[in-house]
CSV table of N, CA, C and O in Angstrom, one decimal:
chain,number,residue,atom,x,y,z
A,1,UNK,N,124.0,117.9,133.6
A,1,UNK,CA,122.9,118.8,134.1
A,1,UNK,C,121.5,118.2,133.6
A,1,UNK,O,120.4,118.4,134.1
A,2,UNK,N,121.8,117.7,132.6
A,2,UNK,CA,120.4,117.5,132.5
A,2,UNK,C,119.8,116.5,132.4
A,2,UNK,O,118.7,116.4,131.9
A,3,UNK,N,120.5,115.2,132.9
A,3,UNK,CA,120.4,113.7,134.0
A,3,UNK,C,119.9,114.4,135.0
A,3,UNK,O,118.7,114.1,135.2
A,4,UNK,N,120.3,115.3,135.7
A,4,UNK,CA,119.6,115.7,137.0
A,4,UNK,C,118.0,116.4,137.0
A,4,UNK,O,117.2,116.6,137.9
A,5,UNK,N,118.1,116.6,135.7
A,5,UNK,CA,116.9,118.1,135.9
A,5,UNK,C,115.9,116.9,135.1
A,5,UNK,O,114.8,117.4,134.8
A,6,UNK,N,115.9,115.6,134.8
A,6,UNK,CA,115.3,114.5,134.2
A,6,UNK,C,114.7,113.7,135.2
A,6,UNK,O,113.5,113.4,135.1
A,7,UNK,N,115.9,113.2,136.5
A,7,UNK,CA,116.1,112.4,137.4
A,7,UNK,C,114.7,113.4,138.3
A,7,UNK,O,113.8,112.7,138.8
A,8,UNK,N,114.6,115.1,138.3
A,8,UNK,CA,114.2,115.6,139.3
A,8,UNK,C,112.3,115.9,138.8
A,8,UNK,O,111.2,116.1,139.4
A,9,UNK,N,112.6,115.7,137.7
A,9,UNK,CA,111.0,115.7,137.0
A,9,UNK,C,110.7,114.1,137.2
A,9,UNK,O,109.6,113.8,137.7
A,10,UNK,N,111.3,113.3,136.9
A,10,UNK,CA,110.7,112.2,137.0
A,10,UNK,C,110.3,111.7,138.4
A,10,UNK,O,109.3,111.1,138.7
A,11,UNK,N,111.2,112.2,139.2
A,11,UNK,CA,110.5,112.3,140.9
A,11,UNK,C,109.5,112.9,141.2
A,11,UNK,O,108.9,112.5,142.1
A,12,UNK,N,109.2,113.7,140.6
A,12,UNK,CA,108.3,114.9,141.1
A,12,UNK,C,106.8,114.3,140.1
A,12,UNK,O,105.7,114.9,140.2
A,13,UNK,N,107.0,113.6,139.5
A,13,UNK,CA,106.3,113.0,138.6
A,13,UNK,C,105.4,111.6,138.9
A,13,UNK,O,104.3,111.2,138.6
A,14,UNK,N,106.9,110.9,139.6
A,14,UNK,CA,106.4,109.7,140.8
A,14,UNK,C,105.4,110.1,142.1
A,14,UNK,O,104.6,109.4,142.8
A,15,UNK,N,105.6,111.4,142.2
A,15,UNK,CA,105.3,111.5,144.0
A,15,UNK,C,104.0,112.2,143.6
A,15,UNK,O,103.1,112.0,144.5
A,16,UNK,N,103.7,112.7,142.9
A,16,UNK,CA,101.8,113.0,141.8
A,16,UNK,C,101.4,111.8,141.9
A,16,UNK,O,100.4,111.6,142.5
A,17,UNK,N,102.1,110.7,141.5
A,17,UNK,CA,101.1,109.4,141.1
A,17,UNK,C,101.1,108.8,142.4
A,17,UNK,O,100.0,108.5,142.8
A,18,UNK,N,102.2,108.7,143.5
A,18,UNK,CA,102.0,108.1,145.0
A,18,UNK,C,100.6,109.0,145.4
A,18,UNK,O,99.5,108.4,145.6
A,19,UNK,N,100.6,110.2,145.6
A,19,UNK,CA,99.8,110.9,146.1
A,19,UNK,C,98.0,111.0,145.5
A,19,UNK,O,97.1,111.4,146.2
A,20,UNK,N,98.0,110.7,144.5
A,20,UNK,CA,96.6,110.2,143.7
A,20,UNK,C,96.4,108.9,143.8
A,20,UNK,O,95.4,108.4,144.3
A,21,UNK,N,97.4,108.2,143.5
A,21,UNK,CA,96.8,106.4,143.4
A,21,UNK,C,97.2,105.4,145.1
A,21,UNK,O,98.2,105.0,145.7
A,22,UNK,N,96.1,105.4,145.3
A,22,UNK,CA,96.5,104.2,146.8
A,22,UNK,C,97.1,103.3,146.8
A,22,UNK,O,97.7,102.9,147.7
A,23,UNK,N,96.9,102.9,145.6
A,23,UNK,CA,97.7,101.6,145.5
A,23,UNK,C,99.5,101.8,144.9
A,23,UNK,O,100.4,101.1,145.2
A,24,UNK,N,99.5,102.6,144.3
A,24,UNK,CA,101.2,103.6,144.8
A,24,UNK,C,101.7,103.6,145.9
A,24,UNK,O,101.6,104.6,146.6
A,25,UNK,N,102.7,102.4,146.2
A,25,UNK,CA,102.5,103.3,147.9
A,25,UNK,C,104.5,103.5,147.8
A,25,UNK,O,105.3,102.9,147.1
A,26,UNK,N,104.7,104.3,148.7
A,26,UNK,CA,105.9,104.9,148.8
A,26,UNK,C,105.8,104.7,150.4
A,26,UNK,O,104.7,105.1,151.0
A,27,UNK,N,106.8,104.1,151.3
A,27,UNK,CA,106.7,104.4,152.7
A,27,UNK,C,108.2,104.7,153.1
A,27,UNK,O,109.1,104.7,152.3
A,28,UNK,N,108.2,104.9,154.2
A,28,UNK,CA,109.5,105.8,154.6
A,28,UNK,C,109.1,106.2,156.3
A,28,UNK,O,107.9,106.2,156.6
A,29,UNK,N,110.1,106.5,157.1
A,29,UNK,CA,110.1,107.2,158.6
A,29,UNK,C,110.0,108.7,158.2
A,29,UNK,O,108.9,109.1,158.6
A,30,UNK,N,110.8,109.7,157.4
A,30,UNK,CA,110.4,110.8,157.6
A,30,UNK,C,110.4,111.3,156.4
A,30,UNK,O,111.0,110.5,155.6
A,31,UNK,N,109.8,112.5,155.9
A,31,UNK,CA,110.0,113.1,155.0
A,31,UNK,C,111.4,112.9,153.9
A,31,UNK,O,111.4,112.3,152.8
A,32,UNK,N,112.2,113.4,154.4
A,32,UNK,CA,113.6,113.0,153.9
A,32,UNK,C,113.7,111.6,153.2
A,32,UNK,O,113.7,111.4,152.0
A,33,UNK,N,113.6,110.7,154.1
A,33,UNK,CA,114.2,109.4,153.9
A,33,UNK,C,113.0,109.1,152.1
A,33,UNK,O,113.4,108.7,151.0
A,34,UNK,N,111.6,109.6,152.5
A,34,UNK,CA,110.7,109.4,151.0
A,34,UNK,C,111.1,110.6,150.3
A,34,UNK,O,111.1,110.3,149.1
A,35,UNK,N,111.4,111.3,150.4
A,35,UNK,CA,112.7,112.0,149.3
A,35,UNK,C,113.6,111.6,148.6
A,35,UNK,O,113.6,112.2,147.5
A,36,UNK,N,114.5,110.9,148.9
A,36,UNK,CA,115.6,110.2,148.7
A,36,UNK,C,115.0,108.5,148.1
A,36,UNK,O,115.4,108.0,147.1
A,37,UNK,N,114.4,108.1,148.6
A,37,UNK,CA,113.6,106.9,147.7
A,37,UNK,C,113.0,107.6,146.6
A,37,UNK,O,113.4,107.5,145.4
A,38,UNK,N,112.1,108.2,147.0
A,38,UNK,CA,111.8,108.8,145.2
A,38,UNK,C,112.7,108.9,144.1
A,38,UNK,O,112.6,108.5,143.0
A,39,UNK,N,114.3,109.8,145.1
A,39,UNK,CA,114.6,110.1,143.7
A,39,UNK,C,115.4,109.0,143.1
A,39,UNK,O,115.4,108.7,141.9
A,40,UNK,N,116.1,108.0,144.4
A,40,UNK,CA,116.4,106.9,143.7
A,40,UNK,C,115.3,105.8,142.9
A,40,UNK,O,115.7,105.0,142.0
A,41,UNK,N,114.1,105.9,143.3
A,41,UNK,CA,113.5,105.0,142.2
A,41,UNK,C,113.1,105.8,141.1
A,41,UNK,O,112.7,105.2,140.1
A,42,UNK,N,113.1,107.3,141.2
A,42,UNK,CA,113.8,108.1,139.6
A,42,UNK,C,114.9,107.7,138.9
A,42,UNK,O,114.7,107.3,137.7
A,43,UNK,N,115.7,107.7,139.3
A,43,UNK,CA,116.6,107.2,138.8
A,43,UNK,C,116.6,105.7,138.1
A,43,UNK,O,117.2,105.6,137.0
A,44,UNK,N,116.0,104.7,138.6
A,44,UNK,CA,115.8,103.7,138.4
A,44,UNK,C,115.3,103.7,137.3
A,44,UNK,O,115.9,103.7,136.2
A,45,UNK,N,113.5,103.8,137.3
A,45,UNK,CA,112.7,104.3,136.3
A,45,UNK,C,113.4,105.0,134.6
A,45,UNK,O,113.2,104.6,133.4
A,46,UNK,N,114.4,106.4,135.3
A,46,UNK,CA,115.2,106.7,134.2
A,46,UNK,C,115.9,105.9,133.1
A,46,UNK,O,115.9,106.0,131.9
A,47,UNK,N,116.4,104.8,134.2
A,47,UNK,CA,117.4,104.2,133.2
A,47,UNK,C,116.6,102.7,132.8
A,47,UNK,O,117.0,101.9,132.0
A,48,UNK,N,115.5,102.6,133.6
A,48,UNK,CA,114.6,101.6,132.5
A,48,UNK,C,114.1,102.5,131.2
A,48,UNK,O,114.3,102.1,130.0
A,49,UNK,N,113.5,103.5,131.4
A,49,UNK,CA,113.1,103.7,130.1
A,49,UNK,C,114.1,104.3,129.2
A,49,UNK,O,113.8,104.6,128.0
A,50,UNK,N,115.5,104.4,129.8
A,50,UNK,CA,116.9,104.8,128.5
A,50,UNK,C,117.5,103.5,128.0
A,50,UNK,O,118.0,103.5,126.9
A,51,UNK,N,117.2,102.3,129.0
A,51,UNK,CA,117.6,101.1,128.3
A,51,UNK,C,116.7,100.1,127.8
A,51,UNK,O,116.9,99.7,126.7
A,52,UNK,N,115.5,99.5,128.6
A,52,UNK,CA,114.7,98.9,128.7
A,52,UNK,C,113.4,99.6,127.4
A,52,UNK,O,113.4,99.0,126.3
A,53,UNK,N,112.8,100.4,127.4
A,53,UNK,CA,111.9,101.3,126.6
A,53,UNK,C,112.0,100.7,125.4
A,53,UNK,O,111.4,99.8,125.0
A,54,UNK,N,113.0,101.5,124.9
A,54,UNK,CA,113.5,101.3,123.5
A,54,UNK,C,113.3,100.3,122.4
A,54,UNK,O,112.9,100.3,121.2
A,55,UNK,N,113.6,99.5,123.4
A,55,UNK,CA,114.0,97.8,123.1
A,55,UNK,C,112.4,97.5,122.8
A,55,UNK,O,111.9,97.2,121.8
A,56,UNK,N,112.0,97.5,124.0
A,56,UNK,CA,110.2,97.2,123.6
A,56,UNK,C,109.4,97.8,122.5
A,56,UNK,O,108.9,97.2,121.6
A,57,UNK,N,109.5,99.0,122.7
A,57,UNK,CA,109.3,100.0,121.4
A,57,UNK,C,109.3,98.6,120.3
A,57,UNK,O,108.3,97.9,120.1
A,58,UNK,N,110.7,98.4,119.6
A,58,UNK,CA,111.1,98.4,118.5
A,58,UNK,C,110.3,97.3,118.5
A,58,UNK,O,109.7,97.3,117.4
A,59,UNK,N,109.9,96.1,119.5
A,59,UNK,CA,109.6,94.8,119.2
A,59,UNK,C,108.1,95.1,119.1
A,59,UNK,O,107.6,94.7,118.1
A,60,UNK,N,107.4,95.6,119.9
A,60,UNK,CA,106.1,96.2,119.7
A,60,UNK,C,105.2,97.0,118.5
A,60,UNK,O,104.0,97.2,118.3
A,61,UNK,N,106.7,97.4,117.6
A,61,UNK,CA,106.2,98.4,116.8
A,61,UNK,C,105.2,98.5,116.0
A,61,UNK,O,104.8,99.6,115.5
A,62,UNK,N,104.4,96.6,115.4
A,62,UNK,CA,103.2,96.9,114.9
A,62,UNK,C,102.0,97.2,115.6
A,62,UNK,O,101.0,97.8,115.2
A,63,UNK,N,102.3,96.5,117.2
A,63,UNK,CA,101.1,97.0,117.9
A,63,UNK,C,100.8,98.1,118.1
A,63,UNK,O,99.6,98.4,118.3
A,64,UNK,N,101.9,99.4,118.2
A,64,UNK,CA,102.5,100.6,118.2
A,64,UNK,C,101.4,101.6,117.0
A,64,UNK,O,100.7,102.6,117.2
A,65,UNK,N,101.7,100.7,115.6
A,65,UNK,CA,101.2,101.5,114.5
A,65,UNK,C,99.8,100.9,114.3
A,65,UNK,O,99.0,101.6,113.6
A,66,UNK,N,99.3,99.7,114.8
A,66,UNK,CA,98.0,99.2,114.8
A,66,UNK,C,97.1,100.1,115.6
A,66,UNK,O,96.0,100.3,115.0
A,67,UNK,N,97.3,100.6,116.7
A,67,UNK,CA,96.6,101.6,117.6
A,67,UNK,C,96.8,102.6,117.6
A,67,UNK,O,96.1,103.4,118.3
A,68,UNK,N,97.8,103.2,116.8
A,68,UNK,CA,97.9,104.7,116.3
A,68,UNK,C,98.9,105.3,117.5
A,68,UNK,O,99.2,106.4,117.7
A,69,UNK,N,99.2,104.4,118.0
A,69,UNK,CA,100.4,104.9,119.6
A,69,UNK,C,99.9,104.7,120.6
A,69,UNK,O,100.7,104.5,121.5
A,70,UNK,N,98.5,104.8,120.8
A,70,UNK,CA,98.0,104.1,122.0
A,70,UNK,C,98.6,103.0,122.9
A,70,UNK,O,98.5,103.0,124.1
A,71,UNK,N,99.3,102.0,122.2
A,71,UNK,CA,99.9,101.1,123.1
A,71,UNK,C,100.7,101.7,123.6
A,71,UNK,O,100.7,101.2,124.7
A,72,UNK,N,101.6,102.7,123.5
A,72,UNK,CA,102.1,103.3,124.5
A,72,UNK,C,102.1,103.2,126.0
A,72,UNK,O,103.0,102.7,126.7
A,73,UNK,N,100.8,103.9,126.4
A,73,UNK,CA,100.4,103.4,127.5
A,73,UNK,C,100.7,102.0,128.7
A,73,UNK,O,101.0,101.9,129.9
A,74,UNK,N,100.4,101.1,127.4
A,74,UNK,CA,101.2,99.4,128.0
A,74,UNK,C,102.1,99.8,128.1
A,74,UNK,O,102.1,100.4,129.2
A,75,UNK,N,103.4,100.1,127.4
A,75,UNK,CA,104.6,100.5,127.3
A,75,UNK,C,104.7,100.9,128.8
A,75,UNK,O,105.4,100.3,129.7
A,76,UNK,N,104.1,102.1,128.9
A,76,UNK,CA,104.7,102.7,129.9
A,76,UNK,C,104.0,102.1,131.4
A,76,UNK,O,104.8,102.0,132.3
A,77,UNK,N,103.1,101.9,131.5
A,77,UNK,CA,102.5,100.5,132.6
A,77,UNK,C,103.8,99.9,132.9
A,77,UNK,O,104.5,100.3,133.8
A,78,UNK,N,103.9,98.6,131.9
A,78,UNK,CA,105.4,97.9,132.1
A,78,UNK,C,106.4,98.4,132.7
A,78,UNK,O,106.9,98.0,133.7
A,79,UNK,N,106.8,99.3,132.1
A,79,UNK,CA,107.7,100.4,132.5
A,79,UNK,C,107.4,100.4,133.9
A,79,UNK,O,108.0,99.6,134.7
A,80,UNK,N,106.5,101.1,134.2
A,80,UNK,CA,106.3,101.6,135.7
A,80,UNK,C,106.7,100.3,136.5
A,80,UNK,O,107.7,100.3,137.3
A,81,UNK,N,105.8,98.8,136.3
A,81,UNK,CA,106.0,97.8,136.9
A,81,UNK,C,107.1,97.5,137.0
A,81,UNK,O,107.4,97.5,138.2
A,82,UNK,N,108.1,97.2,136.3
A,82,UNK,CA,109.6,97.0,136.5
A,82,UNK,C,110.2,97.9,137.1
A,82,UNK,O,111.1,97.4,137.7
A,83,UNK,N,110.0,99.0,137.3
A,83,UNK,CA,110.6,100.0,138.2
A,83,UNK,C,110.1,99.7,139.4
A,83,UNK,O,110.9,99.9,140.3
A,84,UNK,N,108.9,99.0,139.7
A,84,UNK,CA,108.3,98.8,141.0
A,84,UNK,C,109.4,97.5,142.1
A,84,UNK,O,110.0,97.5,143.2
A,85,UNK,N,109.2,96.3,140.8
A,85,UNK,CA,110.1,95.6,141.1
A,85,UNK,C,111.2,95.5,141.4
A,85,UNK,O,111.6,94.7,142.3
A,86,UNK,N,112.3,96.3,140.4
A,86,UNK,CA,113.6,96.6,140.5
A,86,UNK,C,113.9,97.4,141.9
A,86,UNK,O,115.1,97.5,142.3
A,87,UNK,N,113.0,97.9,142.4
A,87,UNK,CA,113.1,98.6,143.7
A,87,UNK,C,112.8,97.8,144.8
A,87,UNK,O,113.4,98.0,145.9
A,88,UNK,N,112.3,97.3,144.7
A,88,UNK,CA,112.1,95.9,145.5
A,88,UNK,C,112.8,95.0,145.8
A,88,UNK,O,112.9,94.4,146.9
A,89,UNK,N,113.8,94.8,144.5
A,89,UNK,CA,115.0,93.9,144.3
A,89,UNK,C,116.3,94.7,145.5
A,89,UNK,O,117.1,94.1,146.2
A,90,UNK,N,116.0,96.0,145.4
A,90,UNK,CA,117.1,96.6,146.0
A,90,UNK,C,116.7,97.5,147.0
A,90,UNK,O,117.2,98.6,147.1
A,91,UNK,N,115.5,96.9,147.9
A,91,UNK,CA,115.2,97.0,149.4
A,91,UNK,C,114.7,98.6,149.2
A,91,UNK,O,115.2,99.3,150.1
A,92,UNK,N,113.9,99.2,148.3
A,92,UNK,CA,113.3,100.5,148.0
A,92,UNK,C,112.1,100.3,148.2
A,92,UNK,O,111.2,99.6,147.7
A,93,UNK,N,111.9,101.4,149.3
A,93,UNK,CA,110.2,100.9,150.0
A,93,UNK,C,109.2,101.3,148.9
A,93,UNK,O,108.3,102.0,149.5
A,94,UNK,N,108.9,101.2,147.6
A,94,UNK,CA,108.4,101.6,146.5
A,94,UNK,C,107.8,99.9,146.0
A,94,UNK,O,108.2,98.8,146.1
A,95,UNK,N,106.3,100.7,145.3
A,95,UNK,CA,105.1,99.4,145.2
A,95,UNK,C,104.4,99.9,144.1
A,95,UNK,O,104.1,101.1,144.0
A,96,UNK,N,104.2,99.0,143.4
A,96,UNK,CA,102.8,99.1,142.4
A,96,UNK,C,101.7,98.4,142.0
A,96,UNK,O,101.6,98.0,140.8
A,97,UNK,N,100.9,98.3,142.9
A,97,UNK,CA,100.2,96.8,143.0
A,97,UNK,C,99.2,97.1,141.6
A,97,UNK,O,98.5,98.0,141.4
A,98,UNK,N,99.4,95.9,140.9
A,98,UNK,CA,98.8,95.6,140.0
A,98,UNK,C,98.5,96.4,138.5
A,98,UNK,O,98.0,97.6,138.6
A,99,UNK,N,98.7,96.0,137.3
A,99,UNK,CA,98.4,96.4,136.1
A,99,UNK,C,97.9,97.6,135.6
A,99,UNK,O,98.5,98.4,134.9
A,100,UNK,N,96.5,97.5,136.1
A,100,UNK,CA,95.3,98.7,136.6
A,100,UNK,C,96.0,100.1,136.9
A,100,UNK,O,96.0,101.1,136.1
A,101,UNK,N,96.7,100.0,138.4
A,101,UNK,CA,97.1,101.0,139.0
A,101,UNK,C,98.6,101.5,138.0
A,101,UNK,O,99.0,102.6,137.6
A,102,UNK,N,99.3,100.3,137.7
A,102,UNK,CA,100.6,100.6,136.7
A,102,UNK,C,100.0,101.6,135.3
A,102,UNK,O,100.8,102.4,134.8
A,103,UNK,N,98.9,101.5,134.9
A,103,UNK,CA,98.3,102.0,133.7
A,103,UNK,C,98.3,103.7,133.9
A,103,UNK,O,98.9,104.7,133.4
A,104,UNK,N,97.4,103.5,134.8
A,104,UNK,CA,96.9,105.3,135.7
A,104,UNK,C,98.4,105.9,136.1
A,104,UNK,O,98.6,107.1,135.9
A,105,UNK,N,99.2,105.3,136.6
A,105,UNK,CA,100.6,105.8,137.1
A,105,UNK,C,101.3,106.3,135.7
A,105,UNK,O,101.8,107.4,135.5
A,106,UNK,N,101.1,105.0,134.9
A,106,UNK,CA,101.9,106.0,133.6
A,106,UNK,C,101.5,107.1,132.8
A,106,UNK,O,102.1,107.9,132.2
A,107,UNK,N,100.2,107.0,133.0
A,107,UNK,CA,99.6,107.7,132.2
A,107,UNK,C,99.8,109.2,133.2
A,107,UNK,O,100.2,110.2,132.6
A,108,UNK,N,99.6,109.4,134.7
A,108,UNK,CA,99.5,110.5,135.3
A,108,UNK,C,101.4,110.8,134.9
A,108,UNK,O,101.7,111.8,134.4
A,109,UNK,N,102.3,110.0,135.1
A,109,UNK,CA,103.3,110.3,135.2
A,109,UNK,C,103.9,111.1,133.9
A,109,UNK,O,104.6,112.0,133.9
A,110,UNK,N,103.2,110.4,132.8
A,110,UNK,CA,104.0,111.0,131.8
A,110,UNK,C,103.1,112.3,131.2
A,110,UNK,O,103.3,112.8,130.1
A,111,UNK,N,102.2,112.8,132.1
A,111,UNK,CA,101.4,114.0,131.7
A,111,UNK,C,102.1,115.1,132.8
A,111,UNK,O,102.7,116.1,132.4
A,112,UNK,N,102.1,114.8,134.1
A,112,UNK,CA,102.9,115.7,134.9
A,112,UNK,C,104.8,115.7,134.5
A,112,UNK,O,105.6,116.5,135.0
A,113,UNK,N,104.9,115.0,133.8
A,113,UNK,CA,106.5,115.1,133.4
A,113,UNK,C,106.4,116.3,132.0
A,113,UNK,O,107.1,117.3,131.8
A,114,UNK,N,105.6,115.8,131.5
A,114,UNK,CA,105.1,116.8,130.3
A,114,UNK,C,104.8,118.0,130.9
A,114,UNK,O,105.6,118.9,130.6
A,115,UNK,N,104.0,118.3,131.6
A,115,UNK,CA,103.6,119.8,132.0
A,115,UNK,C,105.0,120.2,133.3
A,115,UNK,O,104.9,121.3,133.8
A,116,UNK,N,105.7,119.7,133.5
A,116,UNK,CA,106.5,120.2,134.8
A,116,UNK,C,108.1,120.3,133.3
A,116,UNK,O,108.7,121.3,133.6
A,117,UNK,N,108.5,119.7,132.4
A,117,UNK,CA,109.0,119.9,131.4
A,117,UNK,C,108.7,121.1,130.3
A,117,UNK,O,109.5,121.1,129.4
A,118,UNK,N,108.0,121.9,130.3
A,118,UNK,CA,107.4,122.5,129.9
A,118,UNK,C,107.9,124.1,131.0
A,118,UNK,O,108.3,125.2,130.6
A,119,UNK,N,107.7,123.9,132.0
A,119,UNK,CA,108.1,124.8,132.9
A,119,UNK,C,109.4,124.9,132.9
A,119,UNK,O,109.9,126.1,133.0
A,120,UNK,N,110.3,123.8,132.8
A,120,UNK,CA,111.8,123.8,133.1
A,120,UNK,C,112.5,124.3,131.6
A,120,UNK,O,111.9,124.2,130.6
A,121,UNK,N,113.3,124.5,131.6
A,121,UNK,CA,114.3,125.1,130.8
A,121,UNK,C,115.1,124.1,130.2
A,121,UNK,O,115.4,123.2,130.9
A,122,UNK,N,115.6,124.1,129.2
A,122,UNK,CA,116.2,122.4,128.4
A,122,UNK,C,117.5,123.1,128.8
A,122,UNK,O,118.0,124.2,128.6
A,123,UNK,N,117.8,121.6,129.4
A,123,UNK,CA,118.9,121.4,129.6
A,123,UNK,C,120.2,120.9,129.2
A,123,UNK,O,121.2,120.7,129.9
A,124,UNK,N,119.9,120.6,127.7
A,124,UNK,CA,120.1,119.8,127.0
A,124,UNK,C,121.5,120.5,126.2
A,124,UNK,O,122.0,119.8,125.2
């Protein structure tokens, strides 16, 4: 249950940042079909930052404590970017053109995940 209720914030989290940033772009024929891409490049996203994340974290961790956590942000940029690409890899009409726009995505993403988390109930 609460892979799914993770998978459904992190979509809902993506489709904030498609809808603010232009250079986000999500395409699709109908409603549905960008539904169903979202949630699968949720899912994607998910399981970069359950496997992928971590890993960086640890190797980063003086730049981590040098900025007081701020690098985070890179962190989660990167993040975003590989999610962009990995979707790409597997014919997911999902884009993140350039660093810039990967920055603003993480940063909108991981605030609307926070505030839409906050609403939901742990499922944990």
């Amino acid at each position: 249950m609460y892979l799914l209720i993770k998978t459904l914030v992190n979509a809902v989290a993506l489709a904030v940042a498609v809808w603010l940033l232009g250079d986000i772009t999500l395409t699709g024929d109908s409603t549905g079909s960008k539904t169903l891409t979202l949630i699968l490049v949720a899912l994607i996203f998910g399981i970069v930052n359950a496997v992928v994340k971590p890993i960086v974290k640890l190797l980063s961790l003086p730049a981590l404590l040098l900025t007081l956590g701020l690098f985070m942000l890179v962190i989660n940029a990167l993040m975003l970017l590989l999610t962009s690409w990995l979707a790409n890899l597997v014919d997911l009409p999902f884009h993140v053109e350039g660093f810039g726009t990967a920055l603003l995505g993480g940063l909108i993403i991981a605030v609307v995940s926070w505030a839409v988390e906050l609403v939901l109930p742990d499922g944990r």
